Amino acid sequence: KTPNSERLWYIAEALRQGMSIQEIHELTWIDPWFLNNIREIVQFEESIKRDLDPHNPDTGLLRKAKSFGFSDRRIAELIGITEKEVRDIRHTKGLRGVYKMVDTCAAEFEAYTPYMYSTYEQPVYKIRSQEESQKNHGFFGPEESGVRGQEIVECEANPSARKKIMILGSGPNRIGQGIEFDYCCVHAVYALRELGYETIMVNCNPETVSTDYDTADRLYFEPLTLEDVLNIIEVEKPEGVIVQFGGQTPLKLAVPLEQEGVTILGTPPDAIDRAEDRRRFKELLHKLDLKQPESGTAMSEEEAIRVASEIGYPVMVRPSYVLGGRAMEIVYDEDSLREYMGRAVKASPEHPVLIDKYLVDATEVDVDAVSDGETVIIGGVMEHIEEAGIHSGDSACSIPPHSLPDEVVEEIKRQTRALAVELGVVGLMNVQFAVKSQESGVRSQELKAFEIYILEVNPRASRTIPYVSKSIGVPLAKVAAKVMAGMKLRDLGLASDPVVRHIAVKEAVFPFDRFPGVDTILGPEMKSTGEVMGIDMDFGLAYAKAEASAKNQIPLSGKVFISVRDEDKRYVPEIARAFIEHGLGVVATRGTAAYLKERGIDVEVTNKLKEGRPNVVDLIKNQEISFIINTIESARARKDSYYIRHSALQYRVPYTTTITGARAVARALKGLKEKRYTIKPLQEYHLHN
């Protein structure tokens, strides 16, 4: 009844269980015409189960199944054999899809860009006898079972004889995924074209630049499945396939494609598997003597509770089968874990729940690197402004790091190079680190005062590639594509890491104003739908520019409202003093206000909503609040403070839900008050590097 991404499967299941078309129509208001078509497909499942003998398959029935849209994998499930066996049967029977061309010029002009889609159309048969030819105009269909002549199924692919490379795109996008991977695919097309290759783009998302008819030389508008990709390879016969630029979706095809004899360009599929497989990855880190947070997997609720108690709370929990951090949460106690397991996931041996130790007060760092198998160039080291635990797609970050000591940054680079060399990376690699001070709150310049943990290694393009490329003035995706085609980094003029003398701050853009009732607090589940960048020679001003671009303007006057969890109170005095020093007043709820007054900071006290009026929401409505700092920990506190964040969104008051974000705002305020705000084009910054 409620529309969602799985609705179609529920409708099919309802039909299997005997619901009528009319009942489903009244619940969903989907037109009966569509429902009848879905029913026809569901009913045909029974024909496949009953009549398709895997040992002596009926060609007509198999052809009909393919024309109905059944994948080899689904047919295999229905008749109890493997996908490869179904594919072999199809090939033995001569059943192959054909490609038809979309006329991108609507017959008004000649269309020069092949824009293909596949179909299993009914064949026609060319008749050899003159008499029958006159009778049937040369052709008849299979249902007119006369004397069969030559079978005709027209394919419009017409592949060229040029050297060619196939690029697998990022597949369907959900809100919150962004277009960073599409950026990488388009840059790869440009780079390979410069090297003289014909480029073949495979993607099924019409709302991307990679699927514009004039981007790649040839475009196949197909799902990113093993079956569909192999079908295209059979027709086009490319020299190799690139899986690095589309994110996780094409990366999962690397090993299966290689097993079918396809040449995967760049990082070997076994290296991709070493980074993806938890056991092999742990062995890799142990070999290199690198640290990783304690972790485990669980197949059931009880197992999850046992693993979490062994690791120690808080823990980060997530299903192993999702993208973009969906259904990922930080859990602080056993009750919350039980509630999460019951609500958010379906744990099973095929889909275990991943449990990792959550590093409290750690700084997350992202590194993008490119390697040619011998030389490793560090494109950018990004320090996240929000603490570890906020999804990297949602966190603001800076290049170069704005607070980490040089020794720590150099050690992070060393570890990145060691990982790239050990894995045999050819092309792009992204590594996520967590840096934790051994003494909480200490800002030591000594490396031994910090612990560096590796959270994740992805031997592929990451979401940060466009941001890093623009920050350093080097198009990393183009460089990586040329490296995967066989060039060396030194031949491309990259002998050492790019050096930047400016600060580039990335900030995420959120769609909260479009979704009433959504909580604005950030966490491990990605919520942003875009990003912006601010550049300056000063971190505070770069951050201020990024915030202004994200419509989160830094206030220069008015009052700052502060309400934080107990663990964060020790950090608040320095932040409050910074705001007061630059002319802003401070308003706080009773607990935070008492803590600040004990330390000699003048604070105005206001009520929480449940304490009566005037309260913080009244101040927000009366436009007395210019900025809000609100951090929470438990689910209960999150619920209690929801009204503050909701009011901030409603009345367009900028806010932060992390202490690190509040610190950055204080530095931005200092920069805006003490220095001159300048605007320069991107190219001008790169002239000085």
XYZ file of C-alpha atoms in Angstrom:
689
model
C 0.000 0.000 0.000
C 2.885 2.374 0.790
C 5.104 3.096 -2.228
C 8.777 2.175 -1.753
C 11.655 0.649 -3.698
C 10.486 -2.940 -3.019
C 6.808 -2.402 -3.846
C 6.943 -4.316 -7.129
C 8.228 -7.468 -5.372
C 5.420 -7.253 -2.800
C 2.826 -6.961 -5.581
C 4.279 -10.065 -7.266
C 4.200 -11.946 -3.951
C 0.585 -10.863 -3.347
C -0.361 -12.306 -6.755
C 1.474 -15.563 -5.932
C -0.521 -15.815 -2.704
C -3.861 -15.343 -4.457
C -4.798 -11.670 -4.123
C -6.962 -10.433 -6.995
C -6.090 -7.647 -9.426
C -9.028 -5.622 -8.076
C -7.844 -5.918 -4.448
C -4.328 -4.801 -5.351
C -5.677 -1.963 -7.503
C -7.819 -0.645 -4.633
C -4.841 -0.679 -2.269
C -2.210 0.738 -4.647
C -4.229 2.598 -7.322
C -1.880 1.110 -9.908
C -3.737 0.781 -13.208
C -5.066 -2.798 -13.754
C -3.357 -2.869 -17.158
C 0.051 -2.901 -15.405
C -1.132 -5.330 -12.734
C -2.333 -7.782 -15.389
C 1.090 -7.643 -17.053
C 2.790 -8.343 -13.712
C 0.396 -11.272 -13.148
C 1.247 -12.682 -16.576
C 4.951 -12.704 -15.635
C 4.250 -14.265 -12.223
C 2.077 -16.982 -13.775
C 4.795 -17.735 -16.325
C 7.133 -18.614 -13.427
C 5.016 -21.739 -12.910
C 5.372 -22.690 -16.593
C 9.162 -22.404 -16.302
C 9.234 -24.534 -13.120
C 6.896 -27.154 -14.585
C 7.870 -27.391 -18.246
C 11.491 -26.261 -18.677
C 13.585 -29.418 -18.425
C 17.242 -28.441 -17.768
C 18.425 -31.663 -19.457
C 16.297 -31.249 -22.590
C 15.123 -27.620 -22.641
C 12.363 -26.485 -24.981
C 13.833 -23.718 -27.168
C 10.482 -21.971 -27.653
C 9.759 -21.910 -23.906
C 13.250 -20.621 -23.104
C 12.941 -17.938 -25.780
C 9.586 -16.879 -24.351
C 11.086 -16.691 -20.834
C 13.840 -14.389 -22.109
C 11.372 -12.215 -24.049
C 9.332 -11.901 -20.817
C 12.444 -10.433 -19.186
C 13.523 -13.383 -17.036
C 17.256 -13.232 -16.296
C 19.458 -16.318 -16.574
C 19.869 -16.121 -12.804
C 16.111 -16.178 -12.142
C 15.545 -19.035 -14.598
C 18.349 -20.920 -12.843
C 16.652 -20.404 -9.453
C 13.331 -21.661 -10.811
C 14.669 -24.884 -12.364
C 17.436 -25.648 -9.849
C 20.646 -25.178 -11.860
C 23.370 -22.477 -11.982
C 23.284 -19.210 -13.925
C 26.279 -20.371 -15.988
C 24.432 -23.557 -16.962
C 21.450 -21.509 -18.210
C 23.808 -19.273 -20.194
C 25.502 -22.344 -21.749
C 22.079 -23.821 -22.686
C 21.078 -20.509 -24.329
C 24.271 -20.385 -26.352
C 23.892 -24.037 -27.414
C 20.346 -23.248 -28.614
C 21.535 -20.082 -30.385
C 19.438 -17.856 -28.084
C 21.157 -14.495 -27.829
C 19.744 -11.051 -27.263
C 20.044 -8.522 -30.042
C 20.656 -4.793 -29.770
C 18.423 -2.077 -31.148
C 19.391 1.557 -31.551
C 17.549 4.471 -29.955
C 17.133 7.196 -32.548
C 18.473 10.170 -30.568
C 17.400 12.568 -33.329
C 13.802 11.268 -33.611
C 14.261 10.594 -37.366
C 14.726 14.318 -37.998
C 18.449 13.929 -38.676
C 20.764 10.962 -38.967
C 21.790 9.725 -35.501
C 25.553 9.197 -35.360
C 25.922 7.968 -31.764
C 24.961 4.325 -31.259
C 22.710 4.301 -28.192
C 21.769 0.655 -27.725
C 19.330 -1.451 -25.710
C 18.867 -5.227 -25.794
C 15.810 -7.296 -26.612
C 14.877 -10.953 -27.160
C 12.491 -10.340 -30.041
C 10.610 -13.032 -31.938
C 12.611 -14.121 -34.988
C 11.250 -14.153 -38.495
C 12.263 -16.710 -41.104
C 13.344 -15.910 -44.629
C 11.576 -18.242 -47.084
C 13.522 -19.659 -49.956
C 10.661 -20.776 -52.223
C 9.484 -18.118 -54.694
C 5.838 -19.164 -54.343
C 5.833 -18.802 -50.552
C 7.872 -15.640 -50.829
C 5.165 -14.010 -52.966
C 2.489 -15.254 -50.595
C 4.149 -13.963 -47.405
C 6.164 -11.045 -48.791
C 9.337 -12.963 -48.075
C 8.855 -13.605 -44.330
C 6.629 -15.397 -41.839
C 6.651 -15.799 -38.082
C 7.386 -18.959 -36.094
C 3.698 -19.518 -35.311
C 3.046 -20.140 -39.054
C 4.820 -23.470 -38.970
C 5.579 -23.895 -42.648
C 8.911 -24.859 -44.174
C 11.523 -22.982 -42.150
C 14.147 -21.082 -44.027
C 16.919 -18.823 -42.724
C 16.160 -17.340 -39.272
C 16.397 -13.539 -39.225
C 16.808 -11.547 -35.989
C 18.159 -8.146 -36.822
C 20.868 -6.716 -34.530
C 21.717 -3.033 -34.978
C 24.892 -2.978 -32.837
C 27.271 -3.058 -35.848
C 30.490 -3.034 -33.761
C 33.563 -1.390 -35.251
C 37.000 -2.955 -35.666
C 38.755 -0.177 -33.665
C 40.619 -0.852 -30.397
C 38.079 -0.279 -27.655
C 37.663 -0.213 -23.878
C 34.418 -0.751 -21.982
C 33.582 1.289 -18.843
C 30.948 0.083 -16.377
C 28.952 2.953 -14.846
C 27.453 3.332 -11.381
C 23.992 1.915 -12.102
C 20.755 3.262 -10.630
C 21.126 6.108 -8.129
C 19.055 6.712 -5.018
C 18.564 10.143 -3.477
C 21.689 10.776 -1.446
C 24.179 9.006 -3.713
C 25.408 12.002 -5.695
C 27.079 11.985 -9.112
C 30.730 11.643 -8.135
C 31.115 8.227 -9.763
C 29.524 9.509 -12.958
C 32.104 12.324 -12.980
C 34.842 9.667 -12.881
C 33.253 7.673 -15.734
C 33.006 10.758 -17.961
C 36.633 11.739 -17.266
C 37.706 8.184 -18.106
C 35.905 8.449 -21.464
C 37.741 11.712 -22.228
C 41.128 10.252 -21.222
C 40.761 7.060 -23.272
C 39.591 9.036 -26.284
C 42.825 11.071 -26.039
C 44.733 7.758 -26.252
C 42.841 6.746 -29.397
C 40.445 4.184 -27.912
C 36.807 3.800 -28.830
C 34.889 4.048 -25.548
C 31.892 1.881 -24.695
C 29.766 3.041 -21.769
C 27.471 0.566 -19.998
C 24.949 2.089 -17.571
C 21.230 1.913 -16.895
C 20.628 5.373 -15.422
C 19.204 7.929 -17.881
C 19.859 10.886 -15.545
C 23.654 10.838 -15.816
C 26.182 12.624 -18.018
C 27.851 9.287 -18.869
C 24.593 8.211 -20.551
C 24.290 11.399 -22.613
C 24.298 10.272 -26.241
C 27.326 12.455 -27.067
C 29.652 11.429 -24.188
C 30.984 7.962 -25.094
C 31.492 6.605 -28.632
C 28.975 3.828 -27.956
C 26.423 3.565 -25.169
C 24.681 0.425 -23.956
C 21.684 1.245 -21.823
C 21.743 -2.030 -19.873
C 21.573 -3.290 -16.265
C 24.931 -3.866 -14.563
C 24.587 -7.617 -14.151
C 27.001 -10.377 -15.146
C 24.620 -11.647 -17.839
C 24.060 -8.276 -19.517
C 27.723 -7.225 -19.406
C 28.866 -10.578 -20.878
C 26.301 -10.241 -23.674
C 27.742 -6.845 -24.666
C 31.340 -8.110 -24.436
C 30.397 -10.961 -26.780
C 29.190 -8.451 -29.380
C 31.799 -5.680 -28.963
C 34.918 -7.727 -28.028
C 36.717 -4.879 -26.173
C 40.401 -5.109 -25.213
C 39.398 -4.783 -21.584
C 36.799 -3.603 -19.083
C 37.170 -0.888 -16.399
C 35.204 -1.506 -13.176
C 36.898 1.089 -10.929
C 34.869 4.194 -11.750
C 31.289 3.203 -10.938
C 31.552 2.564 -7.205
C 30.578 -0.688 -5.518
C 28.029 -1.886 -8.123
C 30.464 -2.695 -10.996
C 33.272 -3.592 -8.572
C 31.274 -6.654 -7.487
C 31.409 -7.893 -11.100
C 35.234 -7.879 -11.266
C 35.837 -11.443 -10.028
C 32.876 -13.075 -11.888
C 33.892 -11.344 -15.146
C 37.504 -12.459 -14.787
C 36.321 -16.034 -14.175
C 34.551 -15.821 -17.555
C 37.816 -14.869 -19.254
C 37.224 -11.091 -19.452
C 40.284 -8.828 -19.147
C 39.790 -6.435 -16.206
C 41.953 -3.349 -16.669
C 43.712 -1.820 -13.670
C 43.757 -3.371 -10.217
C 43.577 -7.207 -10.390
C 40.218 -8.635 -9.230
C 42.024 -10.711 -6.589
C 43.335 -7.492 -5.024
C 39.786 -6.113 -5.009
C 38.652 -9.300 -3.258
C 41.471 -8.972 -0.678
C 40.223 -5.503 0.226
C 36.541 -6.554 0.258
C 36.801 -9.870 2.132
C 36.983 -9.209 5.883
C 39.172 -12.220 6.692
C 41.666 -11.585 3.871
C 41.748 -7.865 4.668
C 42.574 -8.594 8.317
C 45.446 -10.844 7.173
C 46.689 -8.069 4.864
C 46.784 -5.503 7.698
C 48.497 -7.990 10.005
C 51.192 -8.586 7.359
C 51.822 -4.823 7.048
C 51.629 -4.340 10.854
C 48.758 -1.838 10.548
C 45.940 -1.320 13.071
C 42.215 -1.882 12.591
C 39.347 -1.341 15.063
C 38.103 -4.581 16.616
C 35.314 -6.088 14.550
C 33.096 -9.110 14.077
C 30.117 -10.458 12.135
C 26.795 -11.813 13.359
C 24.173 -14.048 11.740
C 21.517 -13.524 14.439
C 20.445 -11.190 17.240
C 22.029 -13.328 19.994
C 25.294 -13.572 18.073
C 25.301 -9.789 17.589
C 24.904 -9.261 21.354
C 27.761 -11.690 22.069
C 30.098 -10.031 19.516
C 29.249 -6.510 20.748
C 29.895 -7.437 24.402
C 33.290 -8.917 23.431
C 34.262 -5.818 21.439
C 32.813 -3.381 23.990
C 30.219 -0.638 23.478
C 29.750 1.673 21.639
C 29.761 -0.265 18.371
C 28.998 0.589 14.753
C 26.502 -1.858 13.239
C 25.491 -2.206 9.604
C 24.067 -4.787 7.209
C 26.615 -6.214 4.781
C 24.342 -5.755 1.757
C 23.676 -1.990 1.630
C 25.298 1.038 -0.005
C 25.625 4.648 1.131
C 25.635 3.674 4.828
C 21.923 2.882 4.800
C 20.689 1.257 8.040
C 24.090 1.874 9.669
C 23.966 3.043 13.309
C 26.125 3.669 16.359
C 24.774 1.561 19.235
C 25.627 2.345 22.862
C 24.038 -0.532 24.830
C 22.473 -3.997 24.579
C 18.860 -2.795 24.607
C 19.555 -0.468 21.667
C 21.269 -3.318 19.803
C 18.268 -5.634 20.288
C 15.953 -2.869 19.064
C 18.192 -2.250 16.024
C 18.395 -5.944 15.095
C 14.627 -6.260 15.254
C 13.936 -3.103 13.292
C 16.660 -2.448 10.750
C 18.172 -5.659 9.458
C 17.509 -9.173 8.243
C 20.515 -11.105 9.544
C 21.342 -14.417 7.854
C 24.400 -16.452 6.756
C 24.080 -14.842 3.289
C 23.713 -11.350 4.799
C 25.592 -11.103 8.107
C 25.545 -7.936 10.204
C 28.936 -6.225 10.467
C 29.923 -4.981 13.936
C 32.897 -2.651 14.499
C 34.270 -0.914 17.567
C 33.233 2.762 17.422
C 36.193 5.017 18.160
C 34.861 7.851 20.320
C 36.380 11.316 19.679
C 38.473 10.072 16.749
C 39.233 12.194 13.692
C 38.397 10.563 10.380
C 40.776 11.009 7.452
C 40.194 10.106 3.798
C 43.060 9.566 1.364
C 42.759 9.326 -2.427
C 45.757 7.897 -4.248
C 46.638 6.767 -7.761
C 49.146 4.013 -8.541
C 50.631 2.552 -11.727
C 51.753 -0.636 -9.960
C 55.187 0.845 -9.180
C 54.755 4.495 -8.194
C 52.040 5.689 -5.786
C 50.962 9.332 -5.830
C 48.900 10.669 -2.906
C 46.285 12.932 -4.497
C 44.895 14.352 -1.269
C 44.730 13.776 2.490
C 41.351 15.013 3.745
C 40.718 15.651 7.426
C 37.021 15.364 8.260
C 35.654 18.264 10.255
C 32.941 16.088 11.804
C 34.249 13.292 14.031
C 34.496 9.652 12.975
C 31.065 8.040 12.732
C 29.551 10.646 10.392
C 29.272 9.191 6.861
C 32.168 10.474 4.738
C 29.660 11.713 2.138
C 28.025 13.945 4.783
C 31.111 15.257 6.532
C 32.812 18.538 5.740
C 36.546 18.053 5.205
C 39.660 20.003 4.342
C 42.712 19.601 2.111
C 45.356 19.747 3.530
C 44.413 18.601 7.077
C 43.652 21.630 9.251
C 44.620 20.310 12.703
C 46.621 17.084 12.401
C 50.392 17.280 12.986
C 52.671 16.855 9.948
C 54.145 13.652 11.414
C 50.692 12.035 11.535
C 49.916 13.097 7.952
C 53.235 11.656 6.711
C 52.551 8.367 8.535
C 49.090 8.194 6.921
C 50.730 8.675 3.509
C 53.275 5.928 4.289
C 50.531 3.478 5.245
C 48.540 4.346 2.091
C 51.571 3.632 -0.123
C 52.229 0.341 1.673
C 48.622 -0.775 1.099
C 48.666 0.221 -2.598
C 51.936 -1.649 -3.259
C 50.881 -4.778 -1.330
C 47.502 -4.909 -3.105
C 49.052 -4.241 -6.517
C 46.712 -1.322 -7.199
C 46.722 0.024 -10.754
C 44.491 3.095 -10.912
C 42.632 4.739 -8.025
C 42.482 3.779 -4.359
C 40.681 5.331 -1.385
C 41.632 4.644 2.248
C 39.658 5.764 5.296
C 41.587 6.224 8.542
C 40.598 7.126 12.105
C 43.171 9.061 14.127
C 42.678 8.891 17.886
C 44.629 10.880 20.438
C 45.967 8.614 23.212
C 45.000 11.298 25.722
C 41.547 12.704 25.029
C 41.564 16.406 24.201
C 45.370 16.595 23.821
C 46.726 18.255 20.663
C 50.279 16.870 20.708
C 52.642 17.291 17.763
C 54.261 13.902 18.460
C 53.313 10.860 16.361
C 53.496 8.529 19.388
C 50.641 10.505 20.996
C 48.260 9.228 18.289
C 46.880 5.870 17.226
C 46.109 5.454 13.518
C 43.445 2.910 12.567
C 42.458 1.786 9.072
C 38.681 1.698 8.675
C 38.335 0.728 5.027
C 40.308 0.335 1.797
C 38.557 0.682 -1.559
C 40.680 -0.073 -4.657
C 38.410 2.081 -6.822
C 37.264 5.659 -7.395
C 35.688 7.293 -4.344
C 33.080 9.999 -3.835
C 35.847 12.489 -3.050
C 37.661 12.267 -6.415
C 35.962 15.363 -7.967
C 36.665 17.432 -4.832
C 40.313 16.315 -4.584
C 40.889 16.815 -8.323
C 39.565 20.387 -8.213
C 41.501 21.109 -5.000
C 44.902 20.000 -6.337
C 44.438 20.896 -10.013
C 45.078 17.332 -11.232
C 42.231 15.345 -12.888
C 42.812 12.089 -10.982
C 40.158 10.073 -12.839
C 41.748 10.931 -16.222
C 45.202 10.078 -14.867
C 43.911 6.749 -13.499
C 42.216 5.819 -16.801
C 45.463 6.398 -18.714
C 47.401 4.377 -16.131
C 44.913 1.502 -16.514
C 45.423 1.680 -20.286
C 49.145 1.006 -19.728
C 50.807 4.402 -19.200
C 53.141 5.179 -16.270
C 52.698 8.118 -13.877
C 56.130 9.528 -14.777
C 55.062 9.626 -18.457
C 52.090 11.744 -17.363
C 54.333 14.221 -15.519
C 53.500 12.955 -12.019
C 56.718 12.112 -10.211
C 55.723 13.313 -6.720
C 52.656 14.145 -4.632
C 50.869 17.371 -5.671
C 51.491 20.225 -3.200
C 48.727 22.707 -2.345
C 49.431 26.011 -0.627
C 45.778 26.961 -0.188
C 43.019 25.382 1.930
C 40.070 23.708 0.166
C 37.054 22.865 2.334
C 34.282 20.580 1.092
C 30.822 20.866 2.644
C 27.813 18.636 2.076
C 24.442 20.004 0.964
C 21.340 18.453 2.527
C 17.748 18.222 1.289
C 16.143 18.532 4.745
C 13.891 21.431 3.727
C 12.308 19.131 1.092
C 11.483 16.369 3.581
C 9.343 17.676 6.464
C 9.765 15.691 9.660
C 13.218 14.261 8.826
C 15.719 14.639 11.684
C 18.700 16.761 10.659
C 21.214 15.087 12.970
C 24.097 13.435 11.123
C 25.253 9.848 11.564
C 26.680 6.874 9.665
C 23.773 6.807 7.197
C 24.370 9.188 4.277
C 21.794 11.972 3.897
C 23.441 14.596 1.654
C 22.490 15.134 -1.980
C 25.358 17.318 -3.125
C 28.506 19.156 -2.127
C 30.195 22.541 -2.447
C 33.753 23.782 -1.958
C 35.301 26.900 -0.471
C 38.952 27.883 -1.142
C 41.154 30.401 0.648
C 44.638 30.736 2.080
C 43.063 30.673 5.572
C 41.123 27.667 6.924
C 38.479 29.813 8.668
C 37.683 31.772 5.510
C 37.687 28.639 3.326
C 35.206 27.036 5.749
C 33.067 30.213 5.786
C 32.911 30.204 1.969
C 31.906 26.532 1.912
C 29.173 27.131 4.514
C 27.846 30.153 2.612
C 27.668 28.037 -0.559
C 25.718 25.385 1.358
C 23.262 28.090 2.575
C 24.551 27.715 6.137
C 25.851 31.281 6.561
C 28.253 31.952 9.465
C 26.607 34.567 11.766
C 28.486 37.795 12.488
C 26.078 39.038 15.188
C 23.227 37.872 17.415
C 23.178 34.979 19.898
C 24.494 31.425 19.803
C 22.367 28.721 21.461
C 24.363 25.864 23.015
C 22.941 22.558 24.269
C 25.366 19.617 24.408
C 25.672 16.143 25.897
C 27.667 15.786 29.140
C 30.708 14.292 27.373
C 31.041 17.424 25.220
C 30.774 20.044 27.985
C 34.552 20.152 28.539
C 34.995 21.473 24.979
C 32.304 24.163 25.194
C 34.135 26.915 27.203
C 36.759 27.564 24.471
C 34.017 27.659 21.811
C 31.745 29.948 23.851
C 34.662 32.324 24.569
C 35.498 32.474 20.836
C 31.929 33.542 19.984
C 31.784 36.101 22.829
C 35.205 37.501 21.869
C 33.848 38.253 18.393
C 30.680 40.013 19.544
C 28.046 37.253 19.824
C 26.025 36.438 22.941
C 25.602 32.895 24.306
C 22.299 31.279 25.312
C 22.211 27.812 26.907
C 19.913 25.354 28.643
C 20.344 25.040 32.430
C 22.916 22.211 32.528
C 25.243 23.721 29.915
C 24.731 27.249 31.310
C 25.691 26.172 34.866
C 28.832 24.479 33.542
C 29.864 27.635 31.642
C 29.067 30.026 34.523
C 31.286 27.959 36.847
C 34.116 28.742 34.428
C 33.442 32.467 34.411
C 31.547 32.701 31.120
C 28.518 35.001 31.004
C 25.560 33.005 29.639
C 21.858 33.703 29.198
C 19.675 30.806 30.450
C 16.606 29.565 28.567
C 14.075 26.787 29.166
C 13.829 23.507 27.343
C 10.457 23.011 25.649
C 9.130 20.830 28.473
C 10.247 23.352 31.146
C 7.779 26.040 30.115
C 8.023 29.416 28.393
C 9.893 31.355 27.168
C 11.902 28.469 25.767
C 14.506 27.930 23.076
C 11.867 27.472 20.334
C 10.341 30.845 21.229
C 13.784 32.447 20.833
C 14.247 30.760 17.449
C 10.772 31.895 16.286
C 11.507 35.469 17.437
C 14.731 35.406 15.382
C 16.845 36.011 18.498
C 19.106 33.025 17.749
C 21.738 33.305 14.965
C 23.417 29.935 15.374
C 22.743 26.610 17.161
C 25.199 24.068 18.602
C 23.337 20.879 19.571
C 25.019 17.533 20.259
C 23.289 14.426 21.600
C 24.158 10.830 22.387
C 21.285 8.546 23.375
C 18.107 7.883 21.426
C 16.116 9.493 24.284
C 18.166 12.711 24.137
C 17.837 12.703 20.371
C 14.045 12.601 20.681
C 14.010 15.345 23.366
C 16.120 17.741 21.289
C 14.448 17.030 17.949
C 12.249 20.132 18.324
C 15.368 22.364 18.423
C 16.706 21.022 15.117
C 13.256 21.059 13.535
C 12.735 24.721 14.504
C 16.204 25.629 13.218
C 15.319 24.147 9.835
C 11.879 25.766 9.774
C 13.217 29.253 10.552
C 16.449 28.850 8.531
C 18.839 29.178 11.467
C 22.282 27.652 10.727
C 23.314 24.879 13.137
C 25.872 22.168 13.841
C 25.349 18.841 15.596
C 29.049 18.158 16.338
C 31.695 19.822 18.540
C 34.229 19.677 15.706
C 31.755 21.539 13.497
C 31.304 24.189 16.240
C 35.098 24.621 16.467
C 35.296 25.139 12.704
C 32.519 27.770 12.862
C 34.430 29.604 15.616
C 37.530 29.658 13.391
C 35.438 30.859 10.446
C 33.995 33.668 12.585
C 37.521 34.706 13.605
C 38.618 34.714 9.948
C 35.611 36.767 8.826
C 36.119 39.333 11.613
C 39.889 39.685 11.310
C 40.716 39.127 7.632
C 39.568 40.275 4.212
C 37.099 38.099 2.293
C 38.370 37.616 -1.297
C 37.035 35.727 -4.297
C 39.423 34.314 -6.918
C 38.912 31.804 -9.740
C 40.074 28.231 -9.136
C 42.783 28.507 -11.808
C 44.447 31.397 -9.971
C 45.003 29.242 -6.882
C 46.587 26.485 -8.979
C 49.043 28.935 -10.594
C 50.877 29.187 -7.262
C 51.155 25.411 -6.652
